[in-house]
Amino acid sequence: MQIYNTLTRKKEPFKTIEENKVKMYICGPTVYDFFHIGNARSFVMADTIRKSLEFKGYDVKFVMNLTDIDDKIINRANKEGISAKDVAEKYSKAFFEDTKKLKIKPATVHPKATEHIQEIIEFIKDLIDKGYAYNIDGDVYFDISKYKDYGKLSGKKIEELEAGARVEVNEKKKNPLDFALWKKAKPGEPYWESPWGIGRPGWHIECSAMSCKHLGETIDIHAGGSDLIFPHHENEIAQSEARTGKKFVNYWIHFGFLNIDNEKMSKSLGNFFTTREILTKYRAQELRFLYLQTHYASPLNFTIDALNASKKGLEKIEDLASFILDKINKNQNGDIVDFNFNYYYQQFELAIDDDFNFPKALAVVFEFVRDVNKLINENSNLDVSVYKEIYKLLQKTADGVLSIVSFEELENKSFHSLEDDLIKIIIEIRKEAKLNKNYALADKIRDELKKIGIILQDAKDGVIYKKEIR
Ligand code: AMP
Ligand code: ZN
């Protein structure tokens, strides 16, 4: 398996630290608002990478943090007239609701910055002890002049960065590029006690501390949107490697940005969509299908037309999935045919192995759908075991990894609608029995339905029914 590593700027063979185990960290949301479809792209890509690794048999420990203390949260709190804690709680809850709707598997751990203040303080203390950080009047900064490899991830030259940064010079810092590890509390701001006085952690140190706590000093994969390469990830490397003297991350994965109608998504341009809003009109499968058609590292141009097209594109595969479920329910014996399922499994895995080439993986699934449809057209009497194999392949790939089909939803839908339709037919028959004054039959129908937990109630405008909870 090959992964493109931002650090080395090339595709490299994937070798894990521990055999068959992957330690993966992704920078999660800052919980000050509902997350938008750009954030969602990064979350879905990370989720699909994790599911791909699990498909390949790796045991993945997947950590995704929540930044629940930050300037943006404090600003929002002041605007809404509530506490920063309330803002963070409100949008953390929304984050979990929306990621669930998006069919993103919950992380092994979702650490919150505010629950790791002690670890962060210890981390900063170590950096000061080792001479990599300095305290000025309650603010603690990382001294980038002490860390010789600064710039290795982004490929930026320190001299050029310094020239740019000088514009916003903070007199207190030794070097304009030095970044805050600990920020002294301003009046009215939330704060924690520390050896340097009351204050709160800087953003970068949070991820280094949480990654180290939950995954160890060196991890396999660290991922995030490409906007995070500099300065966030550059700073994470500097802090972590300065502290441990060990390599922080073996593979850096960055997701391309999502733009709308070829423009940057922004509230002022009015082309801004929250995921929550999109999911009221479209299903998770449709959004995921749209994301997966572009390689994770390339920019993605989002349009509503493309989302509508993605809805259409899914029909073929969902039609087949529903048909297969129906055949499995009927459980009929028939012809056992020779069909090379292994070929599709192998092609799917090859796509994943080539730096998570999801557009290719999608193409394999659609090739499978086309070939299976042909098989079904040619053999009207296939054995249920064949349908079970088809189900298994789609379940593992299209559902389990790509999450562009949900068998759970399809099963519920087909079962419920069939059940509802049958009850409606029975209610009609009972109505006719009553019209014919055949009350014995009408009562029998009601009593028999009650025995299987369906209660009929005669109402003014017809009959309503409900399922008894047992
Ligand atoms: P934030 O809540 O701003 O800290 O971002 C959460 C995650 O979403 C990070 O991994 C960002 O890099 C990513 N992200 C933010 N905006 C976009 C975008 N327009 N397209 C893709 N990813 C994004
Ligand atoms: Zn981070």
Short mmCIF file of C-alpha atoms and ligand atoms in Angstrom, two decimals:
data_model
loop_
_atom_site.label_atom_id
_atom_site.label_comp_id
_atom_site.label_asym_id
_atom_site.label_seq_id
_atom_site.Cartn_x
_atom_site.Cartn_y
_atom_site.Cartn_z
CA MET A 1 0.00 0.00 0.00
CA GLN A 2 1.24 3.48 -0.92
CA ILE A 3 0.41 6.77 0.78
CA TYR A 4 1.34 10.25 -0.37
CA ASN A 5 3.20 11.86 2.51
CA THR A 6 3.13 15.67 2.67
CA LEU A 7 6.38 15.57 4.65
CA THR A 8 8.42 13.82 1.95
CA ARG A 9 6.28 15.04 -0.97
CA LYS A 10 6.07 11.58 -2.46
CA LYS A 11 4.14 8.35 -2.34
CA GLU A 12 5.69 5.93 0.12
CA PRO A 13 5.03 2.30 1.03
CA PHE A 14 2.88 2.18 4.15
CA LYS A 15 4.62 0.55 7.08
CA THR A 16 3.01 0.69 10.51
CA ILE A 17 4.89 1.09 13.78
CA GLU A 18 3.21 -1.95 15.29
CA GLU A 19 2.23 -4.83 13.09
CA ASN A 20 -1.39 -4.61 11.90
CA LYS A 21 -2.12 -1.58 14.06
CA VAL A 22 -2.64 1.99 12.89
CA LYS A 23 -2.49 5.00 15.19
CA MET A 24 -4.28 7.83 13.41
CA TYR A 25 -5.10 11.38 14.49
CA ILE A 26 -7.25 13.90 12.66
CA CYS A 27 -7.69 17.54 13.61
CA GLY A 28 -11.35 17.85 14.51
CA PRO A 29 -13.66 20.85 14.63
CA THR A 30 -13.46 24.03 16.60
CA VAL A 31 -16.91 23.89 18.15
CA TYR A 32 -18.14 27.46 17.71
CA ASP A 33 -20.69 26.87 14.94
CA PHE A 34 -22.35 24.12 12.90
CA PHE A 35 -19.72 22.62 10.67
CA HIS A 36 -19.85 23.41 6.95
CA ILE A 37 -19.61 21.13 3.93
CA GLY A 38 -15.90 21.95 3.60
CA ASN A 39 -15.20 20.61 7.09
CA ALA A 40 -17.48 17.69 6.26
CA ARG A 41 -15.32 16.83 3.28
CA SER A 42 -12.26 16.49 5.52
CA PHE A 43 -14.19 14.46 8.11
CA VAL A 44 -15.66 12.13 5.48
CA MET A 45 -12.27 11.61 3.83
CA ALA A 46 -10.65 10.74 7.17
CA ASP A 47 -13.55 8.40 7.97
CA THR A 48 -13.23 6.66 4.60
CA ILE A 49 -9.48 6.27 5.04
CA ARG A 50 -10.06 4.74 8.45
CA LYS A 51 -12.72 2.36 7.08
CA SER A 52 -10.39 1.43 4.19
CA LEU A 53 -7.64 0.50 6.62
CA GLU A 54 -10.12 -1.56 8.62
CA PHE A 55 -11.28 -3.24 5.40
CA LYS A 56 -7.65 -4.24 4.87
CA GLY A 57 -7.62 -5.83 8.31
CA TYR A 58 -5.80 -3.17 10.33
CA ASP A 59 -6.83 -2.48 13.88
CA VAL A 60 -7.18 1.31 13.75
CA LYS A 61 -7.07 3.53 16.80
CA PHE A 62 -8.67 6.68 15.44
CA VAL A 63 -8.49 9.87 17.47
CA MET A 64 -10.37 13.03 16.51
CA ASN A 65 -10.19 15.96 18.87
CA LEU A 66 -12.67 18.71 19.59
CA THR A 67 -11.17 22.17 20.06
CA ASP A 68 -13.51 23.45 22.73
CA ILE A 69 -11.59 26.52 23.88
CA ASP A 70 -10.44 29.11 21.36
CA ASP A 71 -10.78 32.78 20.39
CA LYS A 72 -13.61 31.95 17.99
CA ILE A 73 -15.56 30.25 20.79
CA ILE A 74 -15.02 33.19 23.13
CA ASN A 75 -16.15 35.66 20.45
CA ARG A 76 -19.24 33.60 19.75
CA ALA A 77 -20.04 33.42 23.47
CA ASN A 78 -19.85 37.20 23.76
CA LYS A 79 -22.08 37.58 20.73
CA GLU A 80 -24.71 35.11 21.96
CA GLY A 81 -24.48 36.35 25.56
CA ILE A 82 -23.73 32.86 26.91
CA SER A 83 -20.60 31.28 28.36
CA ALA A 84 -17.80 29.82 26.22
CA LYS A 85 -18.55 26.47 27.84
CA ASP A 86 -22.18 26.65 26.70
CA VAL A 87 -21.14 27.53 23.15
CA ALA A 88 -18.75 24.58 23.07
CA GLU A 89 -21.35 22.20 24.49
CA LYS A 90 -24.03 23.32 22.07
CA TYR A 91 -21.85 22.86 18.98
CA SER A 92 -20.18 19.68 20.23
CA LYS A 93 -23.63 18.14 20.51
CA ALA A 94 -24.45 19.36 17.00
CA PHE A 95 -21.15 17.94 15.74
CA PHE A 96 -22.01 14.46 17.02
CA GLU A 97 -25.54 14.65 15.61
CA ASP A 98 -24.36 15.75 12.18
CA THR A 99 -21.44 13.33 11.89
CA LYS A 100 -23.82 10.50 12.82
CA LYS A 101 -26.17 11.59 10.04
CA LEU A 102 -23.17 11.68 7.68
CA LYS A 103 -22.50 8.02 8.55
CA ILE A 104 -19.13 8.88 10.04
CA LYS A 105 -18.10 6.20 12.47
CA PRO A 106 -17.43 7.63 15.96
CA ALA A 107 -13.71 7.88 16.70
CA THR A 108 -12.10 5.47 19.14
CA VAL A 109 -11.58 8.58 21.27
CA HIS A 110 -12.92 12.12 20.81
CA PRO A 111 -10.71 14.06 23.24
CA LYS A 112 -11.63 17.59 24.24
CA ALA A 113 -8.96 20.21 24.83
CA THR A 114 -10.51 21.42 28.09
CA GLU A 115 -10.27 17.90 29.50
CA HIS A 116 -6.51 17.81 28.87
CA ILE A 117 -5.32 21.00 30.55
CA GLN A 118 -3.02 19.06 32.92
CA GLU A 119 -1.34 17.19 30.05
CA ILE A 120 -0.94 20.46 28.16
CA ILE A 121 0.66 22.16 31.18
CA GLU A 122 3.08 19.24 31.62
CA PHE A 123 3.96 19.45 27.95
CA ILE A 124 4.71 23.18 28.15
CA LYS A 125 6.74 22.71 31.36
CA ASP A 126 8.92 20.16 29.56
CA LEU A 127 9.46 22.54 26.65
CA ILE A 128 10.52 25.35 29.02
CA ASP A 129 12.84 22.96 30.91
CA LYS A 130 14.46 21.89 27.66
CA GLY A 131 14.96 25.49 26.57
CA TYR A 132 12.43 25.46 23.71
CA ALA A 133 9.92 27.81 25.26
CA TYR A 134 9.93 31.01 27.29
CA ASN A 135 7.47 32.77 29.56
CA ILE A 136 6.97 36.50 29.19
CA ASP A 137 4.65 38.00 31.70
CA GLY A 138 2.22 35.05 31.77
CA ASP A 139 2.30 34.29 28.05
CA VAL A 140 4.42 31.31 27.05
CA TYR A 141 5.89 31.08 23.54
CA PHE A 142 7.65 28.39 21.57
CA ASP A 143 11.09 29.59 20.45
CA ILE A 144 11.33 28.49 16.84
CA SER A 145 15.01 29.51 16.56
CA LYS A 146 15.79 26.56 18.86
CA TYR A 147 14.11 24.00 16.66
CA LYS A 148 16.35 23.47 13.67
CA ASP A 149 13.85 21.63 11.43
CA TYR A 150 11.19 24.35 11.51
CA GLY A 151 9.55 24.54 8.07
CA LYS A 152 10.18 20.95 7.03
CA LEU A 153 6.52 20.06 6.52
CA SER A 154 5.38 23.13 4.65
CA GLY A 155 8.69 23.61 2.86
CA LYS A 156 8.67 27.25 3.90
CA LYS A 157 11.89 29.12 4.46
CA ILE A 158 12.18 30.73 7.86
CA GLU A 159 13.65 33.96 6.46
CA GLU A 160 10.70 34.45 4.10
CA LEU A 161 8.21 33.68 6.82
CA GLU A 162 9.89 36.12 9.14
CA ALA A 163 9.65 38.87 6.58
CA GLY A 164 5.90 38.24 6.25
CA ALA A 165 5.27 37.91 9.95
CA ARG A 166 7.05 41.13 10.88
CA VAL A 167 4.02 43.08 9.76
CA GLU A 168 2.10 41.84 12.80
CA VAL A 169 4.97 41.97 15.25
CA ASN A 170 4.18 41.39 18.89
CA GLU A 171 6.81 43.28 20.86
CA LYS A 172 6.85 40.63 23.54
CA LYS A 173 8.01 37.77 21.33
CA LYS A 174 11.67 37.09 20.62
CA ASN A 175 10.97 36.15 17.04
CA PRO A 176 7.86 37.11 15.05
CA LEU A 177 7.29 33.44 14.19
CA ASP A 178 7.27 32.24 17.80
CA PHE A 179 3.80 30.99 18.64
CA ALA A 180 1.77 30.91 21.85
CA LEU A 181 1.71 27.74 23.95
CA TRP A 182 -0.08 29.40 26.85
CA LYS A 183 -2.13 32.60 26.65
CA LYS A 184 -2.54 34.79 29.69
CA ALA A 185 -6.22 35.34 30.50
CA LYS A 186 -7.71 38.68 29.51
CA PRO A 187 -10.46 40.05 31.77
CA GLY A 188 -13.70 38.09 31.39
CA GLU A 189 -12.11 35.18 29.54
CA PRO A 190 -12.31 31.58 30.72
CA TYR A 191 -9.08 30.47 32.39
CA TRP A 192 -7.24 27.69 34.17
CA GLU A 193 -4.50 27.90 36.82
CA SER A 194 -0.97 27.23 35.63
CA PRO A 195 2.63 27.74 36.81
CA TRP A 196 2.63 30.92 34.65
CA GLY A 197 -0.57 32.34 36.10
CA ILE A 198 -4.16 32.05 34.92
CA GLY A 199 -4.73 31.51 31.22
CA ARG A 200 -5.58 28.97 28.54
CA PRO A 201 -3.69 26.81 26.06
CA GLY A 202 -2.83 27.84 22.50
CA TRP A 203 -4.49 25.83 19.73
CA HIS A 204 -1.39 24.01 18.41
CA ILE A 205 -0.28 22.57 21.72
CA GLU A 206 -3.72 21.03 22.29
CA CYS A 207 -3.35 18.64 19.36
CA SER A 208 0.23 17.68 20.26
CA ALA A 209 -0.78 16.92 23.84
CA MET A 210 -3.92 14.96 22.95
CA SER A 211 -2.18 12.98 20.21
CA CYS A 212 0.64 12.04 22.60
CA LYS A 213 -1.74 11.12 25.42
CA HIS A 214 -3.99 8.87 23.35
CA LEU A 215 -1.62 7.50 20.70
CA GLY A 216 1.91 7.85 22.04
CA GLU A 217 4.98 9.88 21.07
CA THR A 218 5.20 8.62 17.49
CA ILE A 219 2.07 7.90 15.46
CA ASP A 220 1.41 6.42 12.02
CA ILE A 221 -0.92 8.95 10.39
CA HIS A 222 -1.90 12.53 11.13
CA ALA A 223 -4.51 14.11 8.88
CA GLY A 224 -6.38 17.35 8.36
CA GLY A 225 -7.38 19.93 5.76
CA SER A 226 -4.58 21.42 3.67
CA ASP A 227 -5.08 24.80 5.39
CA LEU A 228 -3.57 23.21 8.49
CA ILE A 229 -0.15 22.41 6.97
CA PHE A 230 1.08 25.81 7.98
CA PRO A 231 1.25 26.89 10.70
CA HIS A 232 -0.79 24.34 12.68
CA HIS A 233 0.91 21.10 11.71
CA GLU A 234 4.33 22.70 11.34
CA ASN A 235 3.98 23.88 14.93
CA GLU A 236 2.71 20.52 16.15
CA ILE A 237 5.85 18.88 14.74
CA ALA A 238 8.13 21.49 16.33
CA GLN A 239 6.60 21.13 19.80
CA SER A 240 6.31 17.36 19.76
CA GLU A 241 9.73 16.61 18.35
CA ALA A 242 11.41 19.22 20.55
CA ARG A 243 9.92 17.55 23.57
CA THR A 244 10.55 13.88 22.79
CA GLY A 245 13.49 13.99 20.40
CA LYS A 246 11.55 11.43 18.35
CA LYS A 247 9.74 11.61 15.06
CA PHE A 248 6.18 12.79 15.71
CA VAL A 249 4.30 11.44 12.67
CA ASN A 250 5.29 8.95 9.97
CA TYR A 251 2.66 9.87 7.34
CA TRP A 252 1.07 13.30 6.96
CA ILE A 253 -2.16 13.27 4.93
CA HIS A 254 -3.82 16.50 3.79
CA PHE A 255 -7.24 16.97 2.25
CA GLY A 256 -7.86 19.38 -0.59
CA PHE A 257 -10.15 22.33 -0.04
CA LEU A 258 -13.77 22.48 -1.00
CA ASN A 259 -14.81 25.50 -3.07
CA ILE A 260 -18.28 26.45 -4.22
CA ASP A 261 -18.96 27.35 -7.85
CA ASN A 262 -15.20 27.84 -8.20
CA GLU A 263 -15.13 30.42 -5.46
CA LYS A 264 -13.99 30.25 -1.90
CA MET A 265 -16.89 29.40 0.40
CA SER A 266 -17.67 32.36 2.62
CA LYS A 267 -20.61 33.80 4.47
CA SER A 268 -20.24 37.19 2.83
CA LEU A 269 -20.43 35.70 -0.68
CA GLY A 270 -23.61 33.90 0.33
CA ASN A 271 -22.30 30.57 -0.94
CA PHE A 272 -21.91 29.07 2.48
CA PHE A 273 -23.65 25.81 3.42
CA THR A 274 -23.68 24.06 6.74
CA THR A 275 -23.76 20.28 6.57
CA ARG A 276 -26.91 20.34 8.66
CA GLU A 277 -28.66 22.48 6.06
CA ILE A 278 -27.59 20.27 3.14
CA LEU A 279 -28.70 17.15 4.99
CA THR A 280 -32.26 18.44 5.22
CA LYS A 281 -32.52 18.21 1.42
CA TYR A 282 -30.02 15.49 0.53
CA ARG A 283 -29.00 12.22 2.06
CA ALA A 284 -25.58 11.47 3.51
CA GLN A 285 -24.99 8.90 0.76
CA GLU A 286 -25.44 11.59 -1.91
CA LEU A 287 -23.02 14.00 -0.28
CA ARG A 288 -20.47 11.25 0.32
CA PHE A 289 -20.78 10.07 -3.26
CA LEU A 290 -20.04 13.59 -4.44
CA TYR A 291 -16.96 13.88 -2.20
CA LEU A 292 -15.61 10.48 -3.21
CA GLN A 293 -15.55 11.27 -6.91
CA THR A 294 -12.57 13.58 -6.43
CA HIS A 295 -9.24 12.42 -5.06
CA TYR A 296 -8.94 13.38 -1.39
CA ALA A 297 -5.92 15.63 -1.96
CA SER A 298 -7.33 17.61 -4.91
CA PRO A 299 -9.49 20.69 -4.57
CA LEU A 300 -13.18 19.93 -4.99
CA ASN A 301 -15.55 22.28 -6.70
CA PHE A 302 -18.98 21.90 -5.10
CA THR A 303 -22.14 22.74 -7.02
CA ILE A 304 -25.77 21.91 -6.30
CA ASP A 305 -25.98 20.51 -9.84
CA ALA A 306 -23.21 18.04 -9.02
CA LEU A 307 -25.06 17.04 -5.85
CA ASN A 308 -28.24 16.43 -7.86
CA ALA A 309 -26.23 14.38 -10.35
CA SER A 310 -24.83 12.36 -7.49
CA LYS A 311 -28.37 11.58 -6.33
CA LYS A 312 -29.10 10.25 -9.80
CA GLY A 313 -25.84 8.32 -9.97
CA LEU A 314 -26.70 6.40 -6.82
CA GLU A 315 -29.97 5.08 -8.21
CA LYS A 316 -28.32 2.24 -10.11
CA ILE A 317 -26.56 0.86 -7.11
CA GLU A 318 -29.47 1.37 -4.71
CA ASP A 319 -31.88 -0.32 -7.13
CA LEU A 320 -29.62 -3.34 -7.24
CA ALA A 321 -29.17 -3.35 -3.46
CA SER A 322 -32.97 -3.31 -2.88
CA PHE A 323 -33.48 -6.05 -5.47
CA ILE A 324 -30.85 -8.23 -3.76
CA LEU A 325 -32.44 -7.73 -0.33
CA ASP A 326 -35.78 -8.76 -1.72
CA LYS A 327 -34.28 -11.92 -3.26
CA ILE A 328 -32.55 -12.81 0.00
CA ASN A 329 -35.83 -12.40 1.90
CA LYS A 330 -37.54 -14.76 -0.55
CA ASN A 331 -34.77 -17.28 0.09
CA GLN A 332 -35.30 -19.38 -3.05
CA ASN A 333 -33.07 -22.10 -4.43
CA GLY A 334 -31.98 -21.87 -8.04
CA ASP A 335 -28.96 -21.88 -10.32
CA ILE A 336 -25.52 -21.62 -8.80
CA VAL A 337 -23.32 -19.77 -11.30
CA ASP A 338 -19.65 -19.11 -11.59
CA PHE A 339 -19.02 -15.43 -10.92
CA ASN A 340 -15.59 -14.10 -10.08
CA PHE A 341 -16.31 -12.05 -6.93
CA ASN A 342 -12.63 -12.12 -6.00
CA TYR A 343 -11.73 -10.01 -9.01
CA TYR A 344 -13.83 -7.10 -7.70
CA TYR A 345 -12.53 -7.45 -4.15
CA GLN A 346 -9.00 -7.35 -5.49
CA GLN A 347 -9.64 -4.36 -7.74
CA PHE A 348 -11.27 -2.52 -4.87
CA GLU A 349 -8.32 -3.19 -2.62
CA LEU A 350 -5.87 -2.14 -5.33
CA ALA A 351 -7.66 1.20 -5.58
CA ILE A 352 -7.33 1.70 -1.82
CA ASP A 353 -3.70 0.63 -1.92
CA ASP A 354 -2.92 3.32 -4.47
CA ASP A 355 -2.99 6.23 -2.02
CA PHE A 356 -6.70 5.79 -1.21
CA ASN A 357 -7.89 6.26 -4.77
CA PHE A 358 -11.59 6.48 -3.96
CA PRO A 359 -12.69 7.58 -7.46
CA LYS A 360 -11.14 4.32 -8.68
CA ALA A 361 -12.80 2.34 -5.87
CA LEU A 362 -16.16 3.83 -6.91
CA ALA A 363 -15.49 2.81 -10.51
CA VAL A 364 -14.87 -0.78 -9.34
CA VAL A 365 -18.18 -0.81 -7.46
CA PHE A 366 -20.01 0.46 -10.54
CA GLU A 367 -18.29 -2.08 -12.75
CA PHE A 368 -19.51 -4.75 -10.33
CA VAL A 369 -23.06 -3.37 -10.42
CA ARG A 370 -23.05 -3.39 -14.21
CA ASP A 371 -21.73 -6.96 -14.42
CA VAL A 372 -24.13 -8.26 -11.77
CA ASN A 373 -27.09 -6.66 -13.53
CA LYS A 374 -25.99 -8.45 -16.69
CA LEU A 375 -25.76 -11.74 -14.78
CA ILE A 376 -29.25 -11.27 -13.34
CA ASN A 377 -30.68 -10.42 -16.76
CA GLU A 378 -29.21 -13.57 -18.20
CA ASN A 379 -30.27 -15.83 -15.29
CA SER A 380 -33.73 -15.22 -13.94
CA ASN A 381 -33.46 -18.13 -11.51
CA LEU A 382 -30.30 -17.49 -9.47
CA ASP A 383 -29.81 -19.31 -6.20
CA VAL A 384 -30.14 -17.28 -2.99
CA SER A 385 -26.48 -18.06 -2.18
CA VAL A 386 -25.43 -16.01 -5.23
CA TYR A 387 -27.54 -13.09 -4.01
CA LYS A 388 -25.92 -13.42 -0.61
CA GLU A 389 -22.46 -13.13 -2.17
CA ILE A 390 -23.52 -10.03 -4.08
CA TYR A 391 -24.91 -8.57 -0.86
CA LYS A 392 -21.68 -9.35 0.99
CA LEU A 393 -19.52 -7.57 -1.55
CA LEU A 394 -21.68 -4.46 -1.67
CA GLN A 395 -22.02 -4.49 2.09
CA LYS A 396 -18.25 -4.56 2.62
CA THR A 397 -17.29 -2.03 -0.05
CA ALA A 398 -20.09 0.37 -0.97
CA ASP A 399 -21.66 0.30 2.50
CA GLY A 400 -18.82 -0.60 4.88
CA VAL A 401 -16.03 1.51 3.36
CA LEU A 402 -17.55 4.15 1.09
CA SER A 403 -20.90 4.46 2.89
CA ILE A 404 -22.71 5.39 -0.31
CA VAL A 405 -25.31 2.67 0.28
CA SER A 406 -26.90 1.87 3.61
CA PHE A 407 -28.30 -1.64 3.81
CA GLU A 408 -29.63 -0.85 7.24
CA GLU A 409 -31.78 1.94 5.81
CA LEU A 410 -32.86 -0.10 2.81
CA GLU A 411 -33.86 -3.03 5.01
CA ASN A 412 -35.87 -0.83 7.34
CA LYS A 413 -37.51 0.89 4.43
CA SER A 414 -38.48 -2.25 2.57
CA PHE A 415 -39.71 -3.98 5.69
CA HIS A 416 -41.66 -1.06 7.08
CA SER A 417 -43.31 -0.08 3.87
CA LEU A 418 -44.31 -3.68 3.14
CA GLU A 419 -45.72 -4.05 6.64
CA ASP A 420 -47.64 -0.78 6.34
CA ASP A 421 -49.03 -1.71 2.96
CA LEU A 422 -50.26 -5.08 4.26
CA ILE A 423 -51.96 -3.53 7.27
CA LYS A 424 -53.71 -1.02 5.03
CA ILE A 425 -55.06 -3.85 2.86
CA ILE A 426 -56.34 -5.69 5.94
CA ILE A 427 -58.02 -2.54 7.24
CA GLU A 428 -59.79 -2.15 3.89
CA ILE A 429 -61.07 -5.74 4.05
CA ARG A 430 -62.33 -5.14 7.60
CA LYS A 431 -64.13 -2.00 6.44
CA GLU A 432 -65.92 -3.99 3.74
CA ALA A 433 -66.84 -6.69 6.26
CA LYS A 434 -68.45 -4.03 8.46
CA LEU A 435 -70.33 -2.55 5.50
CA ASN A 436 -71.67 -6.04 4.81
CA LYS A 437 -72.66 -6.28 8.47
CA ASN A 438 -70.24 -9.17 8.89
CA TYR A 439 -69.24 -7.99 12.38
CA ALA A 440 -67.91 -11.40 13.35
CA LEU A 441 -65.23 -11.14 10.63
CA ALA A 442 -64.48 -7.50 11.46
CA ASP A 443 -63.92 -8.41 15.12
CA LYS A 444 -61.88 -11.43 14.21
CA ILE A 445 -59.54 -9.28 12.11
CA ARG A 446 -59.15 -6.79 14.94
CA ASP A 447 -58.50 -9.53 17.52
CA GLU A 448 -56.02 -11.42 15.36
CA LEU A 449 -54.08 -8.24 14.63
CA LYS A 450 -53.98 -7.47 18.34
CA LYS A 451 -52.41 -10.86 18.96
CA ILE A 452 -49.46 -9.85 16.78
CA GLY A 453 -49.19 -6.46 18.44
CA ILE A 454 -51.12 -4.23 16.04
CA ILE A 455 -53.88 -2.18 17.58
CA LEU A 456 -56.73 -0.83 15.45
CA GLN A 457 -58.72 2.11 16.66
CA ASP A 458 -61.91 3.29 14.99
CA ALA A 459 -61.67 7.04 14.59
CA LYS A 460 -64.00 9.62 13.08
CA ASP A 461 -62.24 9.74 9.73
CA GLY A 462 -61.40 6.07 9.35
CA VAL A 463 -59.24 3.64 11.22
CA ILE A 464 -55.87 4.39 12.74
CA TYR A 465 -53.45 1.71 13.77
CA LYS A 466 -50.43 1.59 15.96
CA LYS A 467 -47.87 -0.94 16.99
CA GLU A 468 -47.99 -2.10 20.56
CA ILE A 469 -44.67 -1.75 22.33
CA ARG A 470 -43.97 -5.08 24.02
P1 AMP B 1 -11.95 24.00 11.89
O1 AMP B 1 -13.26 23.71 12.58
O2 AMP B 1 -11.92 25.28 11.13
O3 AMP B 1 -10.78 23.85 12.85
O4 AMP B 1 -11.74 22.86 10.76
C1 AMP B 1 -11.98 21.49 10.96
C2 AMP B 1 -11.39 20.71 9.80
O5 AMP B 1 -11.99 21.05 8.54
C3 AMP B 1 -9.89 20.92 9.60
O6 AMP B 1 -9.28 19.68 9.29
C4 AMP B 1 -9.83 21.89 8.40
O7 AMP B 1 -8.63 21.77 7.71
C5 AMP B 1 -10.99 21.39 7.57
N1 AMP B 1 -11.53 22.41 6.63
C6 AMP B 1 -11.90 23.69 6.90
N2 AMP B 1 -12.39 24.31 5.80
C7 AMP B 1 -12.35 23.40 4.79
C8 AMP B 1 -12.71 23.44 3.39
N3 AMP B 1 -13.28 24.51 2.80
N4 AMP B 1 -12.51 22.31 2.66
C9 AMP B 1 -11.98 21.19 3.24
N5 AMP B 1 -11.62 21.10 4.54
C10 AMP B 1 -11.80 22.18 5.32
ZN ZN B 2 -4.82 19.87 15.18
#
